[in-house]
mmCIF file of C-alpha atoms in Angstrom:
data_model
loop_
_atom_site.group_PDB
_atom_site.id
_atom_site.type_symbol
_atom_site.label_atom_id
_atom_site.label_comp_id
_atom_site.label_asym_id
_atom_site.label_seq_id
_atom_site.Cartn_x
_atom_site.Cartn_y
_atom_site.Cartn_z
ATOM 1 C CA MET A 156 -37.057 -20.134 -20.066
ATOM 2 C CA PRO A 157 -34.302 -19.071 -17.500
ATOM 3 C CA SER A 158 -35.070 -16.493 -14.735
ATOM 4 C CA ALA A 159 -32.925 -14.248 -12.661
ATOM 5 C CA LEU A 160 -33.556 -11.773 -9.544
ATOM 6 C CA VAL A 161 -31.547 -8.866 -9.478
ATOM 7 C CA LEU A 162 -31.248 -7.128 -6.112
ATOM 8 C CA ILE A 163 -31.039 -3.463 -5.698
ATOM 9 C CA ALA A 164 -30.772 -1.036 -2.661
ATOM 10 C CA ASP A 165 -29.984 2.661 -2.285
ATOM 11 C CA GLY A 166 -26.614 3.182 -3.343
ATOM 12 C CA THR A 167 -26.461 0.241 -5.821
ATOM 13 C CA GLU A 168 -24.017 1.111 -8.733
ATOM 14 C CA GLU A 169 -26.485 1.979 -11.646
ATOM 15 C CA MET A 170 -24.256 0.458 -14.520
ATOM 16 C CA GLU A 171 -23.796 -2.598 -12.693
ATOM 17 C CA PHE A 172 -27.464 -3.051 -12.332
ATOM 18 C CA THR A 173 -28.731 -1.965 -15.565
ATOM 19 C CA ILE A 174 -26.162 -3.430 -17.846
ATOM 20 C CA THR A 175 -26.802 -7.042 -15.971
ATOM 21 C CA TYR A 176 -30.612 -6.534 -16.036
ATOM 22 C CA ASP A 177 -30.561 -5.351 -19.777
ATOM 23 C CA THR A 178 -28.317 -8.047 -20.973
ATOM 24 C CA LEU A 179 -30.179 -10.828 -19.511
ATOM 25 C CA VAL A 180 -33.414 -9.487 -20.795
ATOM 26 C CA ARG A 181 -31.782 -9.495 -24.378
ATOM 27 C CA ALA A 182 -31.085 -13.066 -23.862
ATOM 28 C CA GLY A 183 -34.821 -13.978 -23.067
ATOM 29 C CA VAL A 184 -34.170 -14.358 -19.477
ATOM 30 C CA VAL A 185 -37.259 -13.588 -17.293
ATOM 31 C CA VAL A 186 -35.705 -10.862 -14.984
ATOM 32 C CA GLN A 187 -37.140 -9.081 -11.824
ATOM 33 C CA SER A 188 -35.559 -6.686 -9.572
ATOM 34 C CA ALA A 189 -36.152 -6.714 -5.789
ATOM 35 C CA PHE A 190 -35.381 -3.650 -3.550
ATOM 36 C CA VAL A 191 -33.927 -4.278 -0.402
ATOM 37 C CA PRO A 192 -34.207 -1.558 2.291
ATOM 38 C CA GLU A 193 -31.347 -0.733 4.685
ATOM 39 C CA SER A 194 -32.911 -2.939 7.386
ATOM 40 C CA GLY A 195 -32.608 -5.914 5.133
ATOM 41 C CA GLY A 196 -36.165 -6.317 4.214
ATOM 42 C CA GLY A 197 -38.758 -7.957 6.375
ATOM 43 C CA SER A 198 -42.201 -9.205 7.133
ATOM 44 C CA GLU A 199 -43.983 -5.948 6.644
ATOM 45 C CA THR A 200 -44.105 -5.405 2.890
ATOM 46 C CA PRO A 201 -45.497 -2.033 1.619
ATOM 47 C CA VAL A 202 -47.511 -2.028 -1.629
ATOM 48 C CA SER A 203 -45.095 -0.559 -3.983
ATOM 49 C CA PRO A 204 -41.267 -0.317 -3.582
ATOM 50 C CA PRO A 205 -39.706 3.349 -3.744
ATOM 51 C CA ALA A 206 -37.392 4.275 -6.493
ATOM 52 C CA ALA A 207 -33.908 3.276 -5.401
ATOM 53 C CA LYS A 208 -31.402 6.049 -5.426
ATOM 54 C CA GLY A 209 -28.158 4.742 -7.075
ATOM 55 C CA SER A 210 -24.587 5.455 -6.191
ATOM 56 C CA ARG A 211 -24.492 8.325 -8.797
ATOM 57 C CA GLY A 212 -28.093 9.697 -7.732
ATOM 58 C CA ILE A 213 -29.939 8.131 -10.748
ATOM 59 C CA ARG A 214 -33.389 6.800 -9.297
ATOM 60 C CA ILE A 215 -34.549 3.468 -10.428
ATOM 61 C CA LEU A 216 -37.818 1.909 -10.000
ATOM 62 C CA PRO A 217 -37.533 -1.756 -8.725
ATOM 63 C CA ASP A 218 -40.154 -4.240 -9.927
ATOM 64 C CA LEU A 219 -41.053 -5.295 -6.307
ATOM 65 C CA TYR A 220 -40.089 -5.387 -2.619
ATOM 66 C CA PHE A 221 -37.559 -7.946 -1.454
ATOM 67 C CA GLU A 222 -39.258 -10.950 0.280
ATOM 68 C CA THR A 223 -37.522 -14.016 1.017
ATOM 69 C CA ALA A 224 -40.475 -16.273 0.309
ATOM 70 C CA ASN A 225 -40.679 -15.099 -3.329
ATOM 71 C CA SER A 226 -36.775 -14.876 -4.019
ATOM 72 C CA GLY A 227 -35.565 -18.288 -3.553
ATOM 73 C CA PRO A 228 -33.926 -20.966 -5.773
ATOM 74 C CA ASP A 229 -37.262 -22.628 -6.407
ATOM 75 C CA LYS A 230 -38.579 -19.185 -7.935
ATOM 76 C CA PHE A 231 -35.287 -18.141 -10.132
ATOM 77 C CA ASP A 232 -32.430 -19.627 -11.570
ATOM 78 C CA ALA A 233 -30.050 -16.925 -10.633
ATOM 79 C CA ILE A 234 -29.664 -14.102 -8.063
ATOM 80 C CA ILE A 235 -27.606 -11.235 -8.774
ATOM 81 C CA ILE A 236 -25.982 -8.825 -6.333
ATOM 82 C CA PRO A 237 -24.726 -5.588 -7.835
ATOM 83 C CA GLY A 238 -21.993 -3.280 -6.121
ATOM 84 C CA GLY A 239 -21.794 0.458 -5.088
ATOM 85 C CA ALA A 240 -20.374 0.911 -1.589
ATOM 86 C CA LYS A 241 -23.612 1.697 0.234
ATOM 87 C CA GLY A 242 -25.861 -0.675 -1.810
ATOM 88 C CA ALA A 243 -23.366 -3.477 -1.504
ATOM 89 C CA GLU A 244 -23.081 -2.863 2.252
ATOM 90 C CA THR A 245 -27.000 -2.981 2.484
ATOM 91 C CA LEU A 246 -27.046 -6.232 0.497
ATOM 92 C CA SER A 247 -24.197 -8.055 1.893
ATOM 93 C CA SER A 248 -25.306 -7.266 5.585
ATOM 94 C CA SER A 249 -28.978 -8.624 5.050
ATOM 95 C CA SER A 250 -29.202 -11.855 6.915
ATOM 96 C CA GLU A 251 -32.147 -12.679 4.560
ATOM 97 C CA VAL A 252 -29.960 -12.223 1.548
ATOM 98 C CA GLN A 253 -27.082 -14.338 3.048
ATOM 99 C CA VAL A 254 -29.340 -17.163 3.617
ATOM 100 C CA LEU A 255 -30.567 -16.891 -0.099
ATOM 101 C CA VAL A 256 -26.808 -16.984 -1.129
ATOM 102 C CA ARG A 257 -26.385 -19.994 0.554
ATOM 103 C CA GLU A 258 -29.527 -21.631 -0.544
ATOM 104 C CA TYR A 259 -28.697 -20.806 -4.391
ATOM 105 C CA ILE A 260 -25.190 -22.292 -4.102
ATOM 106 C CA GLU A 261 -26.692 -25.473 -2.361
ATOM 107 C CA LYS A 262 -29.310 -25.944 -4.854
ATOM 108 C CA LYS A 263 -26.788 -25.241 -7.886
ATOM 109 C CA LYS A 264 -28.277 -22.139 -8.965
ATOM 110 C CA LEU A 265 -26.234 -19.367 -10.235
ATOM 111 C CA VAL A 266 -25.166 -16.649 -7.807
ATOM 112 C CA GLY A 267 -23.659 -13.427 -9.418
ATOM 113 C CA MET A 268 -21.741 -10.810 -7.566
ATOM 114 C CA ILE A 269 -20.065 -7.581 -9.017
ATOM 115 C CA CYS A 270 -17.768 -5.012 -7.598
ATOM 116 C CA ALA A 271 -18.510 -4.579 -3.723
ATOM 117 C CA GLY A 272 -21.248 -7.053 -4.126
ATOM 118 C CA SER A 273 -18.800 -9.828 -3.800
ATOM 119 C CA LEU A 274 -18.639 -8.923 0.110
ATOM 120 C CA ALA A 275 -21.849 -11.044 0.231
ATOM 121 C CA ALA A 276 -19.594 -14.211 -0.534
ATOM 122 C CA LEU A 277 -17.977 -13.293 2.880
ATOM 123 C CA THR A 278 -20.839 -12.326 4.947
ATOM 124 C CA SER A 279 -22.693 -15.438 3.581
ATOM 125 C CA GLY A 280 -19.934 -17.517 4.892
ATOM 126 C CA LEU A 281 -19.047 -19.415 1.364
ATOM 127 C CA PRO A 282 -16.095 -21.433 1.457
ATOM 128 C CA LYS A 283 -12.584 -20.373 0.235
ATOM 129 C CA GLN A 284 -12.560 -20.360 -3.455
ATOM 130 C CA PRO A 285 -11.669 -18.099 -6.628
ATOM 131 C CA LEU A 286 -13.283 -14.844 -6.679
ATOM 132 C CA THR A 287 -12.756 -11.174 -7.636
ATOM 133 C CA SER A 288 -14.359 -7.759 -6.590
ATOM 134 C CA HIS A 289 -13.560 -4.047 -6.736
ATOM 135 C CA PRO A 290 -10.088 -3.259 -5.751
ATOM 136 C CA SER A 291 -11.733 -1.103 -2.882
ATOM 137 C CA VAL A 292 -12.625 -4.310 -1.007
ATOM 138 C CA LYS A 293 -9.673 -6.524 -2.145
ATOM 139 C CA SER A 294 -8.129 -6.432 1.291
ATOM 140 C CA THR A 295 -11.318 -7.600 3.054
ATOM 141 C CA LEU A 296 -11.658 -10.501 0.666
ATOM 142 C CA GLU A 297 -8.133 -11.618 -0.314
ATOM 143 C CA SER A 298 -7.290 -13.592 2.814
ATOM 144 C CA GLU A 299 -10.612 -15.524 2.862
ATOM 145 C CA PHE A 300 -10.694 -16.207 -0.841
ATOM 146 C CA ASP A 301 -8.357 -17.324 -3.771
ATOM 147 C CA TYR A 302 -8.412 -13.652 -5.006
ATOM 148 C CA SER A 303 -8.162 -13.032 -8.755
ATOM 149 C CA GLU A 304 -7.978 -9.698 -10.766
ATOM 150 C CA ASP A 305 -9.460 -11.328 -13.799
ATOM 151 C CA PRO A 306 -12.454 -9.350 -15.058
ATOM 152 C CA VAL A 307 -14.787 -12.328 -14.366
ATOM 153 C CA VAL A 308 -14.193 -15.345 -12.304
ATOM 154 C CA VAL A 309 -16.298 -18.562 -12.381
ATOM 155 C CA SER A 310 -16.267 -20.938 -9.445
ATOM 156 C CA GLY A 311 -18.819 -23.580 -9.589
ATOM 157 C CA ASN A 312 -22.025 -21.714 -9.655
ATOM 158 C CA LEU A 313 -20.558 -18.346 -8.114
ATOM 159 C CA VAL A 314 -19.676 -15.782 -10.810
ATOM 160 C CA THR A 315 -17.881 -12.554 -9.748
ATOM 161 C CA SER A 316 -16.644 -9.539 -11.359
ATOM 162 C CA ARG A 317 -14.787 -6.346 -10.703
ATOM 163 C CA GLY A 318 -16.936 -2.996 -11.338
ATOM 164 C CA PRO A 319 -18.694 -0.808 -13.727
ATOM 165 C CA GLY A 320 -16.250 -1.531 -16.511
ATOM 166 C CA THR A 321 -16.637 -5.257 -16.559
ATOM 167 C CA ALA A 322 -20.326 -5.333 -16.341
ATOM 168 C CA PHE A 323 -20.610 -6.383 -19.834
ATOM 169 C CA PRO A 324 -18.519 -9.383 -19.785
ATOM 170 C CA PHE A 325 -19.962 -10.211 -16.390
ATOM 171 C CA ALA A 326 -23.524 -10.194 -17.947
ATOM 172 C CA LEU A 327 -22.404 -11.847 -20.921
ATOM 173 C CA LYS A 328 -20.984 -14.670 -18.877
ATOM 174 C CA LEU A 329 -24.415 -14.989 -17.069
ATOM 175 C CA VAL A 330 -26.121 -15.352 -20.382
ATOM 176 C CA GLU A 331 -23.754 -18.061 -21.365
ATOM 177 C CA LEU A 332 -24.374 -19.980 -18.348
ATOM 178 C CA LEU A 333 -27.937 -19.503 -18.149
ATOM 179 C CA CYS A 334 -28.814 -19.830 -21.816
ATOM 180 C CA GLY A 335 -25.709 -21.413 -23.763
ATOM 181 C CA PRO A 336 -22.810 -19.984 -25.681
ATOM 182 C CA GLU A 337 -24.859 -19.603 -28.984
ATOM 183 C CA LYS A 338 -27.200 -17.303 -27.111
ATOM 184 C CA ARG A 339 -24.556 -15.406 -25.826
ATOM 185 C CA LYS A 340 -23.271 -14.868 -29.404
ATOM 186 C CA GLU A 341 -26.650 -13.894 -30.505
ATOM 187 C CA VAL A 342 -26.930 -11.246 -27.908
ATOM 188 C CA HIS A 343 -23.170 -10.003 -28.278
ATOM 189 C CA ALA A 344 -23.237 -9.228 -31.971
ATOM 190 C CA PRO A 345 -26.129 -6.384 -32.003
ATOM 191 C CA MET A 346 -24.453 -4.696 -29.231
ATOM 192 C CA VAL A 347 -21.585 -3.712 -31.507
ATOM 193 C CA PHE A 348 -18.596 -3.601 -29.326
ATOM 194 C CA PRO A 349 -15.507 -1.948 -30.951
ATOM 195 C CA ALA A 350 -13.351 -4.311 -32.923
ATOM 196 C CA GLY A 351 -10.788 -6.137 -30.547
ATOM 197 C CA THR A 352 -13.023 -5.782 -27.491
ATOM 198 C CA PRO A 353 -11.852 -8.864 -25.394
ATOM 199 C CA TRP A 354 -15.336 -10.249 -24.748
#
């Protein structure tokens, strides 16, 4: 059964986190969320993670604290980095997260980034390739990557997307890549998207 780790920090965009997490669970993916503090995580791990305060003030209780030893590509098939300006800054500036991004890419595991979470592609030193992001960080990324304004961009095992409005196609693409196109169809149907929705 596929597994995924969804990172979260104070300031993470709630829709990008919850829609991705929920959609993966619907597909039978074993999902865990890990709280990354502003310091980027570290050796001293408290017993229980605090509730992360999202970009709109909604509090979300993560499953566990982020620890690199328990977050690698030997433990999960995918790592997901949501956006939200403050949350994305915390996640993309974490040296531990950057190391993991490179490890997942090297091990051919999925790396998902949405919205400003795509900044982690830059801070992790990923090579120039197709990528998208929230328009607010386009200027930071477009000279270093083959920037696209498509809702979801797949480049090898890197999957990027644009923002809250593209969270569903982003999550469904992750389901397809982790579980196959038939599982994507199975998950998609009961969500009852309006007729003509392009995903």
